[in-house]
Short mmCIF file of C-alpha atoms in Angstrom, two decimals:
data_model
loop_
_atom_site.label_atom_id
_atom_site.label_comp_id
_atom_site.label_asym_id
_atom_site.label_seq_id
_atom_site.Cartn_x
_atom_site.Cartn_y
_atom_site.Cartn_z
CA UNK A 153 0.00 0.00 0.00
CA UNK A 154 1.37 3.44 -0.91
CA UNK A 155 1.78 6.26 1.60
CA UNK A 156 -0.90 8.34 -0.10
CA UNK A 157 -3.97 8.97 2.03
CA UNK A 158 -6.99 7.58 0.23
CA UNK A 159 -10.37 7.55 1.99
CA UNK A 160 -13.89 6.83 0.83
CA UNK A 161 -17.51 7.45 1.58
CA UNK A 162 -19.65 4.57 0.34
CA UNK A 163 -23.38 5.35 0.44
CA UNK A 164 -26.15 2.96 -0.44
CA UNK A 165 -28.75 4.51 -2.79
CA UNK A 166 -31.54 3.86 -0.29
CA UNK A 167 -32.83 7.40 0.26
CA UNK A 168 -31.88 10.92 1.17
CA UNK A 169 -28.65 11.99 2.86
CA UNK A 170 -28.92 11.52 6.64
CA UNK A 171 -27.04 13.67 9.15
CA UNK A 172 -25.03 10.65 10.31
CA UNK A 173 -24.01 9.69 6.79
CA UNK A 174 -23.20 13.31 6.00
CA UNK A 175 -20.88 13.36 9.01
CA UNK A 176 -19.09 10.24 7.77
CA UNK A 177 -18.60 11.80 4.35
CA UNK A 178 -17.51 15.10 5.85
CA UNK A 179 -14.90 13.61 8.20
CA UNK A 180 -13.43 11.54 5.38
CA UNK A 181 -13.37 14.61 3.14
CA UNK A 182 -11.63 16.73 5.79
CA UNK A 183 -9.13 13.96 6.52
CA UNK A 184 -8.22 13.61 2.85
CA UNK A 185 -7.96 17.34 2.21
CA UNK A 186 -5.89 17.95 5.35
CA UNK A 187 -3.43 15.23 4.30
CA UNK A 188 -3.35 16.22 0.63
CA UNK A 189 -4.88 12.86 -0.23
CA UNK A 190 -7.83 11.61 -2.27
CA UNK A 191 -11.51 11.40 -1.34
CA UNK A 192 -13.49 8.74 -3.21
CA UNK A 193 -17.24 8.13 -3.52
CA UNK A 194 -18.20 4.49 -4.02
CA UNK A 195 -21.84 3.44 -4.36
CA UNK A 196 -22.77 0.24 -2.53
CA UNK A 197 -25.88 -0.80 -4.44
CA UNK A 198 -25.92 -4.58 -4.03
CA UNK A 199 -29.01 -4.59 -1.80
CA UNK A 200 -31.49 -4.14 -4.64
CA UNK A 201 -34.54 -4.44 -2.35
CA UNK A 202 -33.57 -1.31 -0.41
CA UNK A 203 -32.41 0.81 -3.35
CA UNK A 204 -34.73 3.63 -4.38
CA UNK A 205 -35.02 5.44 -7.68
CA UNK A 206 -32.94 8.61 -7.57
CA UNK A 207 -31.28 7.57 -4.32
CA UNK A 208 -27.73 7.84 -5.63
CA UNK A 209 -28.35 11.18 -7.32
CA UNK A 210 -29.97 12.57 -4.17
CA UNK A 211 -27.04 11.55 -1.98
CA UNK A 212 -24.50 13.10 -4.33
CA UNK A 213 -26.48 16.29 -4.89
CA UNK A 214 -26.72 17.03 -1.17
CA UNK A 215 -23.06 16.24 -0.59
CA UNK A 216 -22.24 18.83 -3.25
CA UNK A 217 -24.69 21.28 -1.67
CA UNK A 218 -22.82 20.91 1.63
CA UNK A 219 -19.60 21.85 -0.16
CA UNK A 220 -18.06 18.38 -0.39
CA UNK A 221 -16.28 17.48 -3.62
CA UNK A 222 -14.61 14.18 -4.48
CA UNK A 223 -11.66 13.11 -6.60
CA UNK A 224 -13.03 9.81 -7.88
CA UNK A 225 -16.49 8.36 -8.28
CA UNK A 226 -19.11 7.07 -10.68
CA UNK A 227 -19.90 10.60 -11.85
CA UNK A 228 -16.32 11.89 -12.18
CA UNK A 229 -14.46 8.70 -13.10
CA UNK A 230 -11.04 7.59 -11.92
CA UNK A 231 -8.50 4.84 -12.49
CA UNK A 232 -9.95 2.48 -9.87
CA UNK A 233 -13.48 2.15 -11.25
CA UNK A 234 -16.13 1.03 -11.71
CA UNK A 235 -17.36 2.88 -8.60
CA UNK A 236 -20.73 1.13 -8.33
CA UNK A 237 -20.62 -2.33 -6.76
CA UNK A 238 -23.16 -3.86 -9.15
CA UNK A 239 -20.79 -2.96 -11.96
CA UNK A 240 -17.98 -4.87 -10.18
CA UNK A 241 -19.56 -8.34 -9.96
CA UNK A 242 -16.99 -9.90 -12.30
CA UNK A 243 -14.24 -8.59 -10.04
CA UNK A 244 -15.80 -10.16 -6.94
CA UNK A 245 -16.40 -13.46 -8.75
CA UNK A 246 -12.70 -13.75 -9.49
CA UNK A 247 -11.84 -13.58 -5.80
CA UNK A 248 -14.68 -15.89 -4.83
CA UNK A 249 -13.34 -18.50 -7.25
CA UNK A 250 -9.89 -18.15 -5.73
CA UNK A 251 -11.21 -18.76 -2.21
CA UNK A 252 -13.18 -21.79 -3.39
CA UNK A 253 -10.13 -23.23 -5.14
CA UNK A 254 -8.03 -22.78 -1.99
CA UNK A 255 -10.80 -24.31 0.16
CA UNK A 256 -11.03 -21.06 2.15
CA UNK A 257 -14.71 -20.84 1.17
CA UNK A 258 -17.42 -23.36 0.34
CA UNK A 259 -20.95 -23.67 -0.97
CA UNK A 260 -23.74 -23.92 1.57
CA UNK A 261 -27.10 -25.34 0.48
CA UNK A 262 -29.04 -24.82 3.70
CA UNK A 263 -32.49 -23.29 3.21
CA UNK A 264 -33.78 -20.29 5.15
CA UNK A 265 -36.10 -22.60 7.10
CA UNK A 266 -33.20 -24.85 8.07
CA UNK A 267 -31.07 -21.88 9.11
CA UNK A 268 -33.91 -20.43 11.17
CA UNK A 269 -34.50 -23.75 12.89
CA UNK A 270 -30.79 -23.92 13.72
CA UNK A 271 -30.87 -20.38 15.17
CA UNK A 272 -33.94 -21.12 17.30
CA UNK A 273 -32.39 -24.29 18.69
CA UNK A 274 -29.23 -22.41 19.67
CA UNK A 275 -31.23 -19.65 21.37
CA UNK A 276 -33.29 -22.25 23.25
CA UNK A 277 -30.04 -23.77 24.52
CA UNK A 278 -28.90 -20.35 25.70
CA UNK A 279 -26.25 -20.04 23.00
CA UNK A 280 -25.43 -17.03 20.85
CA UNK A 281 -26.80 -17.88 17.41
CA UNK A 282 -24.23 -18.47 14.67
CA UNK A 283 -23.90 -20.75 11.69
CA UNK A 284 -22.93 -24.24 12.81
CA UNK A 285 -20.88 -25.19 9.78
CA UNK A 286 -23.33 -27.96 8.87
CA UNK A 287 -22.45 -27.75 5.16
CA UNK A 288 -18.76 -26.95 5.57
CA UNK A 289 -17.60 -30.41 4.46
CA UNK A 290 -20.22 -31.77 2.07
CA UNK A 291 -19.36 -34.79 -0.07
CA UNK A 292 -19.74 -34.68 -3.84
CA UNK A 293 -22.73 -36.96 -3.49
CA UNK A 294 -24.46 -34.61 -1.00
CA UNK A 295 -23.84 -31.65 -3.27
CA UNK A 296 -25.39 -33.49 -6.23
CA UNK A 297 -28.45 -34.36 -4.14
CA UNK A 298 -28.98 -30.77 -3.07
CA UNK A 299 -28.56 -29.48 -6.61
CA UNK A 300 -30.98 -32.13 -7.88
CA UNK A 301 -33.52 -30.69 -5.42
CA UNK A 302 -33.01 -27.33 -7.12
CA UNK A 303 -31.32 -25.73 -4.13
CA UNK A 304 -29.27 -22.60 -4.86
CA UNK A 305 -26.13 -22.32 -2.71
CA UNK A 306 -24.75 -19.35 -0.87
CA UNK A 307 -20.98 -19.19 -0.43
CA UNK A 308 -19.44 -18.99 3.03
CA UNK A 309 -15.89 -18.11 4.05
CA UNK A 310 -14.15 -20.47 6.47
CA UNK A 311 -13.50 -18.62 9.71
CA UNK A 312 -10.15 -19.63 11.24
CA UNK A 313 -10.25 -21.51 14.54
CA UNK A 314 -8.89 -20.04 17.79
CA UNK A 315 -7.77 -16.79 16.25
CA UNK A 316 -7.81 -13.27 17.73
CA UNK A 317 -8.53 -10.38 15.38
CA UNK A 318 -7.01 -7.20 16.73
CA UNK A 319 -6.67 -3.70 15.35
CA UNK A 320 -5.70 -0.28 16.65
CA UNK A 321 -8.68 1.97 16.13
CA UNK A 322 -7.90 5.64 15.44
CA UNK A 323 -10.63 6.67 17.90
CA UNK A 324 -10.81 3.79 20.39
CA UNK A 325 -7.28 2.37 20.45
CA UNK A 326 -6.99 -1.43 20.67
CA UNK A 327 -10.05 -3.54 19.79
CA UNK A 328 -10.07 -7.33 19.56
CA UNK A 329 -12.45 -10.13 18.59
CA UNK A 330 -12.23 -13.88 18.91
CA UNK A 331 -12.88 -15.95 15.79
CA UNK A 332 -14.94 -18.33 17.93
CA UNK A 333 -17.59 -15.59 18.14
CA UNK A 334 -18.30 -15.99 14.43
CA UNK A 335 -19.72 -18.78 12.37
CA UNK A 336 -18.67 -19.18 8.75
CA UNK A 337 -20.45 -16.21 7.22
CA UNK A 338 -21.92 -15.69 3.77
CA UNK A 339 -19.75 -13.85 1.26
CA UNK A 340 -22.07 -14.45 -1.73
CA UNK A 341 -25.86 -14.69 -1.41
CA UNK A 342 -27.98 -17.30 -3.16
CA UNK A 343 -28.82 -14.74 -5.86
CA UNK A 344 -25.14 -14.35 -6.73
CA UNK A 345 -24.52 -10.90 -5.24
CA UNK A 346 -21.70 -10.42 -2.75
CA UNK A 347 -22.44 -9.45 0.84
CA UNK A 348 -21.39 -6.11 2.26
CA UNK A 349 -18.37 -7.25 4.28
CA UNK A 350 -16.89 -9.23 1.41
CA UNK A 351 -17.41 -6.63 -1.30
CA UNK A 352 -16.25 -3.70 0.82
CA UNK A 353 -12.98 -5.43 1.72
CA UNK A 354 -12.28 -6.26 -1.93
CA UNK A 355 -13.13 -2.71 -3.00
CA UNK A 356 -11.08 -1.03 -0.27
CA UNK A 357 -8.03 -3.10 -1.18
CA UNK A 358 -8.28 -2.66 -4.94
CA UNK A 359 -8.95 1.06 -4.61
CA UNK A 360 -5.95 1.54 -2.33
CA UNK A 361 -8.00 2.83 0.61
CA UNK A 362 -5.56 3.71 3.39
CA UNK A 363 -7.96 4.80 6.14
CA UNK A 364 -11.58 3.90 6.86
CA UNK A 365 -13.47 6.42 9.02
CA UNK A 366 -17.03 5.35 9.76
CA UNK A 367 -19.67 5.07 12.50
CA UNK A 368 -19.25 2.80 15.50
CA UNK A 369 -22.06 0.55 14.28
CA UNK A 370 -19.46 -0.84 11.85
CA UNK A 371 -17.07 -2.04 14.57
CA UNK A 372 -18.59 -5.52 14.47
CA UNK A 373 -18.04 -5.62 10.69
CA UNK A 374 -14.32 -5.01 11.02
CA UNK A 375 -13.22 -8.54 12.01
CA UNK A 376 -15.12 -10.02 9.05
CA UNK A 377 -13.35 -7.60 6.74
CA UNK A 378 -10.02 -8.48 8.37
CA UNK A 379 -10.76 -12.14 7.61
CA UNK A 380 -11.00 -11.28 3.92
CA UNK A 381 -7.77 -9.28 4.05
CA UNK A 382 -5.92 -12.14 5.73
CA UNK A 383 -7.36 -14.73 3.35
CA UNK A 384 -5.69 -12.89 0.46
CA UNK A 385 -2.62 -11.81 2.48
CA UNK A 386 -3.44 -8.13 1.99
CA UNK A 387 -2.55 -5.22 4.26
CA UNK A 388 -5.65 -3.81 5.96
CA UNK A 389 -6.37 -0.08 6.08
CA UNK A 390 -6.37 1.81 9.37
CA UNK A 391 -9.82 1.92 10.91
CA UNK A 392 -11.46 4.68 12.93
CA UNK A 393 -14.98 4.35 14.33
CA UNK A 394 -16.82 7.51 15.27
CA UNK A 395 -19.15 7.57 18.24
CA UNK A 396 -22.92 7.66 17.99
CA UNK A 397 -24.94 10.83 17.53
CA UNK A 398 -27.50 11.19 20.33
CA UNK A 399 -30.53 13.43 20.68
CA UNK A 400 -30.98 15.88 23.57
CA UNK A 401 -32.33 13.02 25.72
CA UNK A 402 -29.09 11.12 25.11
CA UNK A 403 -30.82 8.46 23.06
CA UNK A 404 -29.44 7.21 19.74
CA UNK A 405 -30.52 9.39 16.85
CA UNK A 406 -33.14 7.30 15.11
CA UNK A 407 -34.56 7.98 11.67
CA UNK A 408 -37.98 7.39 13.24
CA UNK A 409 -37.42 10.22 15.72
CA UNK A 410 -39.36 13.09 14.18
CA UNK A 411 -38.38 15.47 17.00
CA UNK A 412 -35.16 16.23 15.14
CA UNK A 413 -34.93 16.87 11.42
CA UNK A 414 -32.35 14.36 10.25
CA UNK A 415 -31.94 14.75 6.51
CA UNK A 416 -29.82 17.37 4.77
CA UNK A 417 -32.63 18.00 2.27
CA UNK A 418 -34.90 19.16 5.12
CA UNK A 419 -32.40 21.77 6.24
CA UNK A 420 -31.81 23.00 2.70
CA UNK A 421 -35.57 23.32 2.18
CA UNK A 422 -35.95 25.27 5.42
CA UNK A 423 -33.37 27.80 4.32
CA UNK A 424 -30.28 26.76 6.27
CA UNK A 425 -26.90 27.69 4.83
CA UNK A 426 -24.67 24.82 3.69
CA UNK A 427 -21.55 26.26 5.31
CA UNK A 428 -23.37 26.46 8.66
CA UNK A 429 -24.38 22.79 8.43
CA UNK A 430 -20.83 21.89 7.35
CA UNK A 431 -19.46 23.66 10.43
CA UNK A 432 -22.10 22.22 12.78
CA UNK A 433 -21.77 18.62 11.61
CA UNK A 434 -17.97 18.80 11.88
CA UNK A 435 -18.37 19.49 15.60
CA UNK A 436 -20.55 16.39 16.10
CA UNK A 437 -17.87 14.11 17.51
CA UNK A 438 -14.80 16.21 16.75
CA UNK A 439 -13.38 19.19 18.62
CA UNK A 440 -10.82 21.78 17.61
CA UNK A 441 -8.19 23.22 19.92
CA UNK A 442 -9.57 26.19 21.84
CA UNK A 443 -13.08 27.54 22.37
CA UNK A 444 -13.85 28.89 18.89
CA UNK A 445 -16.81 27.26 17.12
CA UNK A 446 -17.28 29.19 13.87
CA UNK A 447 -14.91 28.14 11.08
CA UNK A 448 -14.68 28.43 7.33
CA UNK A 449 -14.35 25.21 5.36
CA UNK A 450 -10.75 26.06 4.49
CA UNK A 451 -9.94 26.55 8.17
CA UNK A 452 -11.56 23.23 9.11
CA UNK A 453 -9.48 21.49 6.45
CA UNK A 454 -6.37 23.13 7.86
CA UNK A 455 -6.99 22.19 11.50
CA UNK A 456 -8.72 18.80 11.14
CA UNK A 457 -6.94 16.12 13.15
CA UNK A 458 -8.41 12.62 13.47
CA UNK A 459 -6.69 12.30 16.84
CA UNK A 460 -9.26 14.79 18.15
CA UNK A 461 -12.25 12.61 17.23
CA UNK A 462 -14.26 12.21 20.41
CA UNK A 463 -14.58 8.99 22.36
CA UNK A 464 -17.89 10.21 23.83
CA UNK A 465 -21.20 10.30 21.96
CA UNK A 466 -22.05 13.50 20.11
CA UNK A 467 -25.19 15.39 21.14
CA UNK A 468 -27.30 16.81 18.32
CA UNK A 469 -28.53 20.15 19.63
CA UNK A 470 -31.08 21.78 17.26
CA UNK A 471 -30.94 25.04 19.23
CA UNK A 472 -27.18 25.25 18.70
CA UNK A 473 -27.62 24.60 14.98
CA UNK A 474 -30.15 27.46 14.79
CA UNK A 475 -27.72 29.72 16.66
CA UNK A 476 -24.86 28.78 14.37
CA UNK A 477 -26.94 29.28 11.23
CA UNK A 478 -27.96 32.70 12.54
CA UNK A 479 -24.28 33.61 12.85
CA UNK A 480 -23.77 32.73 9.19
CA UNK A 481 -26.94 34.55 8.12
CA UNK A 482 -25.83 37.71 9.95
CA UNK A 483 -22.51 37.54 8.11
CA UNK A 484 -24.21 37.05 4.72
CA UNK A 485 -25.18 39.73 2.23
CA UNK A 486 -28.79 40.91 2.16
CA UNK A 487 -29.09 39.53 -1.37
CA UNK A 488 -28.26 36.04 -0.14
CA UNK A 489 -30.64 36.32 2.80
CA UNK A 490 -33.41 37.42 0.43
CA UNK A 491 -32.71 34.35 -1.70
CA UNK A 492 -33.12 32.21 1.44
CA UNK A 493 -36.28 33.86 2.75
CA UNK A 494 -38.27 35.02 -0.26
CA UNK A 495 -39.32 31.55 -1.50
CA UNK A 496 -40.93 30.90 1.88
CA UNK A 497 -42.96 34.12 1.78
CA UNK A 498 -44.12 33.15 -1.71
CA UNK A 499 -44.99 29.59 -0.65
CA UNK A 500 -46.98 30.93 2.32
CA UNK A 501 -48.96 33.17 -0.02
CA UNK A 502 -47.65 36.30 1.67
CA UNK A 503 -46.27 37.78 -1.55
CA UNK A 504 -46.68 36.95 -5.22
CA UNK A 505 -44.00 35.29 -7.29
CA UNK A 506 -44.81 37.76 -10.07
CA UNK A 507 -44.58 40.99 -8.08
CA UNK A 508 -44.16 44.58 -9.23
CA UNK A 509 -40.85 46.36 -8.75
CA UNK A 510 -42.40 48.38 -5.92
CA UNK A 511 -43.65 45.21 -4.19
CA UNK A 512 -40.27 43.56 -4.66
CA UNK A 513 -38.51 46.50 -3.07
CA UNK A 514 -40.99 46.44 -0.16
CA UNK A 515 -40.41 42.70 0.33
CA UNK A 516 -36.64 43.09 0.30
CA UNK A 517 -36.88 45.82 2.93
CA UNK A 518 -39.17 43.61 4.98
CA UNK A 519 -36.66 40.76 4.94
CA UNK A 520 -33.85 43.19 5.78
CA UNK A 521 -35.67 44.08 9.03
CA UNK A 522 -35.03 40.52 10.21
CA UNK A 523 -31.58 39.98 8.70
CA UNK A 524 -29.94 39.95 12.14
CA UNK A 525 -32.69 37.96 13.84
CA UNK A 526 -33.43 35.20 11.34
CA UNK A 527 -32.17 31.71 12.20
CA UNK A 528 -33.20 30.11 8.88
CA UNK A 529 -35.06 31.16 5.77
CA UNK A 530 -38.48 29.65 6.53
CA UNK A 531 -38.57 31.51 9.84
CA UNK A 532 -39.31 34.71 7.92
CA UNK A 533 -42.98 33.68 7.61
CA UNK A 534 -43.52 33.66 11.37
CA UNK A 535 -41.29 36.66 12.00
CA UNK A 536 -43.19 38.88 9.55
CA UNK A 537 -46.66 37.74 10.56
CA UNK A 538 -47.52 41.19 11.94
CA UNK A 539 -47.24 42.73 8.45
CA UNK A 540 -49.94 40.49 7.01
CA UNK A 541 -52.54 40.41 9.79
CA UNK A 542 -55.81 42.26 9.35
CA UNK A 543 -56.57 42.16 13.05
CA UNK A 544 -54.22 42.01 16.01
CA UNK A 545 -54.77 39.65 18.92
CA UNK A 546 -52.92 41.12 21.88
CA UNK A 547 -51.18 38.74 24.25
CA UNK A 548 -51.08 39.28 28.01
CA UNK A 549 -47.89 41.36 27.95
CA UNK A 550 -49.26 43.59 25.20
CA UNK A 551 -52.54 44.12 27.08
CA UNK A 552 -50.59 45.10 30.19
CA UNK A 553 -48.83 47.80 28.17
CA UNK A 554 -52.12 49.18 26.84
CA UNK A 555 -53.49 49.49 30.39
CA UNK A 556 -51.12 52.36 31.14
CA UNK A 557 -52.98 55.56 32.03
CA UNK A 558 -50.89 57.61 29.61
CA UNK A 559 -51.57 55.31 26.62
CA UNK A 560 -54.66 57.06 25.15
CA UNK A 561 -52.88 60.41 25.19
CA UNK A 562 -49.76 58.99 23.54
CA UNK A 563 -51.64 57.12 20.81
CA UNK A 564 -53.94 60.04 19.95
CA UNK A 565 -51.01 62.44 19.75
CA UNK A 566 -48.93 60.03 17.63
CA UNK A 567 -51.83 59.40 15.25
CA UNK A 568 -52.18 63.15 14.73
CA UNK A 569 -48.46 63.58 14.11
CA UNK A 570 -48.45 60.84 11.46
CA UNK A 571 -51.35 62.50 9.64
CA UNK A 572 -49.18 65.61 9.23
CA UNK A 573 -46.41 63.76 7.38
CA UNK A 574 -45.73 64.71 3.77
CA UNK A 575 -43.16 61.96 3.18
CA UNK A 576 -43.52 58.47 4.69
CA UNK A 577 -39.93 57.62 5.68
CA UNK A 578 -38.39 56.00 8.77
CA UNK A 579 -36.57 59.24 9.54
CA UNK A 580 -39.77 61.29 9.49
CA UNK A 581 -41.66 58.68 11.53
CA UNK A 582 -38.87 58.72 14.13
CA UNK A 583 -39.13 62.50 14.25
CA UNK A 584 -42.87 62.27 14.88
CA UNK A 585 -42.29 59.89 17.79
CA UNK A 586 -40.00 62.53 19.30
CA UNK A 587 -42.62 65.18 18.58
CA UNK A 588 -45.16 63.03 20.45
CA UNK A 589 -42.79 62.91 23.39
CA UNK A 590 -42.47 66.67 23.38
CA UNK A 591 -46.25 67.19 23.17
CA UNK A 592 -47.24 64.65 25.85
CA UNK A 593 -44.24 64.78 28.14
CA UNK A 594 -44.05 60.97 28.15
CA UNK A 595 -40.76 59.30 27.26
CA UNK A 596 -38.92 55.99 27.37
CA UNK A 597 -41.05 52.87 27.72
CA UNK A 598 -44.16 54.93 28.48
CA UNK A 599 -43.82 56.43 24.99
CA UNK A 600 -42.34 53.70 22.83
CA UNK A 601 -44.09 50.63 24.19
CA UNK A 602 -47.69 51.79 23.61
CA UNK A 603 -46.79 52.85 20.06
CA UNK A 604 -45.05 49.51 19.36
CA UNK A 605 -47.88 47.40 20.81
CA UNK A 606 -50.63 49.38 19.07
CA UNK A 607 -48.95 49.35 15.64
CA UNK A 608 -47.33 45.90 15.63
CA UNK A 609 -49.14 43.92 18.34
CA UNK A 610 -45.77 42.98 19.82
CA UNK A 611 -43.72 44.07 22.81
CA UNK A 612 -40.48 43.29 20.95
CA UNK A 613 -39.54 43.53 17.32
CA UNK A 614 -37.51 45.26 14.63
CA UNK A 615 -36.66 48.98 14.57
CA UNK A 616 -40.01 50.65 15.18
CA UNK A 617 -39.81 53.48 12.59
CA UNK A 618 -38.79 50.95 9.91
CA UNK A 619 -41.64 48.61 10.82
CA UNK A 620 -44.20 51.44 10.82
CA UNK A 621 -42.91 52.64 7.44
CA UNK A 622 -43.43 49.20 5.89
CA UNK A 623 -46.87 48.78 7.47
CA UNK A 624 -48.04 51.96 5.75
CA UNK A 625 -50.10 54.91 6.99
CA UNK A 626 -53.48 53.29 6.35
CA UNK A 627 -52.72 50.10 8.30
CA UNK A 628 -51.04 51.98 11.13
CA UNK A 629 -53.97 54.39 11.47
CA UNK A 630 -56.46 51.49 11.58
CA UNK A 631 -54.39 49.75 14.25
CA UNK A 632 -54.07 52.89 16.36
CA UNK A 633 -57.84 53.37 16.19
CA UNK A 634 -58.44 49.71 17.08
CA UNK A 635 -56.12 50.00 20.08
CA UNK A 636 -57.82 53.18 21.28
CA UNK A 637 -61.22 51.52 20.90
CA UNK A 638 -60.08 48.49 22.89
CA UNK A 639 -58.76 50.75 25.66
CA UNK A 640 -62.02 52.69 25.81
CA UNK A 641 -64.11 49.53 25.82
#
């Protein structure tokens, strides 16, 4: 094996890109880029029953959206292809034949019913279920009888006796398994397709993979893959198994857990920024030196060190992701924030897709009011709700503000000042608030809060003169009158 760092992400085309899979791809990408090595995408599509139409394309599209690029793959080519397993069957067959010839593998004709009966019997005896080796030494006559019955064989590798499989994991240090824990396992199914552990070991060797970074659920696969490496006298790559991602209740992140959005597509559709997700996912099970948490992709490539992969489970904190995305939104141009938010206003029916130039300018200004506050694009619909309501429903805090004895005087005076305006600008509206202060003698919260509550229905919000300007004189006047009527009633 050469000294070049070569790593891979090997998705199955079974659906959209999950957060956990994205993390695997991202860590491999960072590792390769930091070391000046190669990052390869290999599609593991041998499980035809689970494959979905468009699954491969979806996975690759969302990896690209996150900012991950690869050096080799089915879509970009490379000297180690094909990069889809179903296009590599002839390659696997060659190695299967070699194992059969060397008697390191054999054909097993046991039916599913027979295998299940064997498993049940073992469980009833209090044993860990594993293949017994019942067909490991069939005679030619037995084989002919089974084939005459029309039985299709699977092919099993012979697991060495009394052997310890040991490897130094990049994350977890020394890990070992006893061969006695395994029965002879299937390397080729009855339908002729190779199993995961066999195919992946062949592919990793032939593609020169030097390091395998993956989730801890693959730890139990590692000894089987080492068996394949040793059967062919190949050098195994270095393995690193990342810890689980847990939810806030410290339970394993499950695809059935709808409390947390778990697919990259969902975050893209909500208006999250790819660089924020890239940054956030990198910190799920890896930590940089120091306290800083916001990094550019180039900086993460520069500082990534696999030795700093955590040995403790990562906690997926949606609130932290929202905070981090807000940091990136605040640092983005208004044009980019408009691109994130506008589609959601259109989808909600708040504005028209075919709007006039005046309406477009108004909408851009509306979005700009929340540039600093917005955590993700879709949030603009809720944030701007006050601009699209015909009637305001005051909450308890707002009603408390309107109970102030000075409120009728302030609102009447402010309404009169607005009616005197020749030009409807934030600067002029701000001046009329000051003029209301001068006329009534009320200032601070006693002045601003009644005006804010009466015009917006909220006790907190964007810059008040800007909000009033976008609401328009007619709407503001109606709301002031409604507030005064509610006070009087």
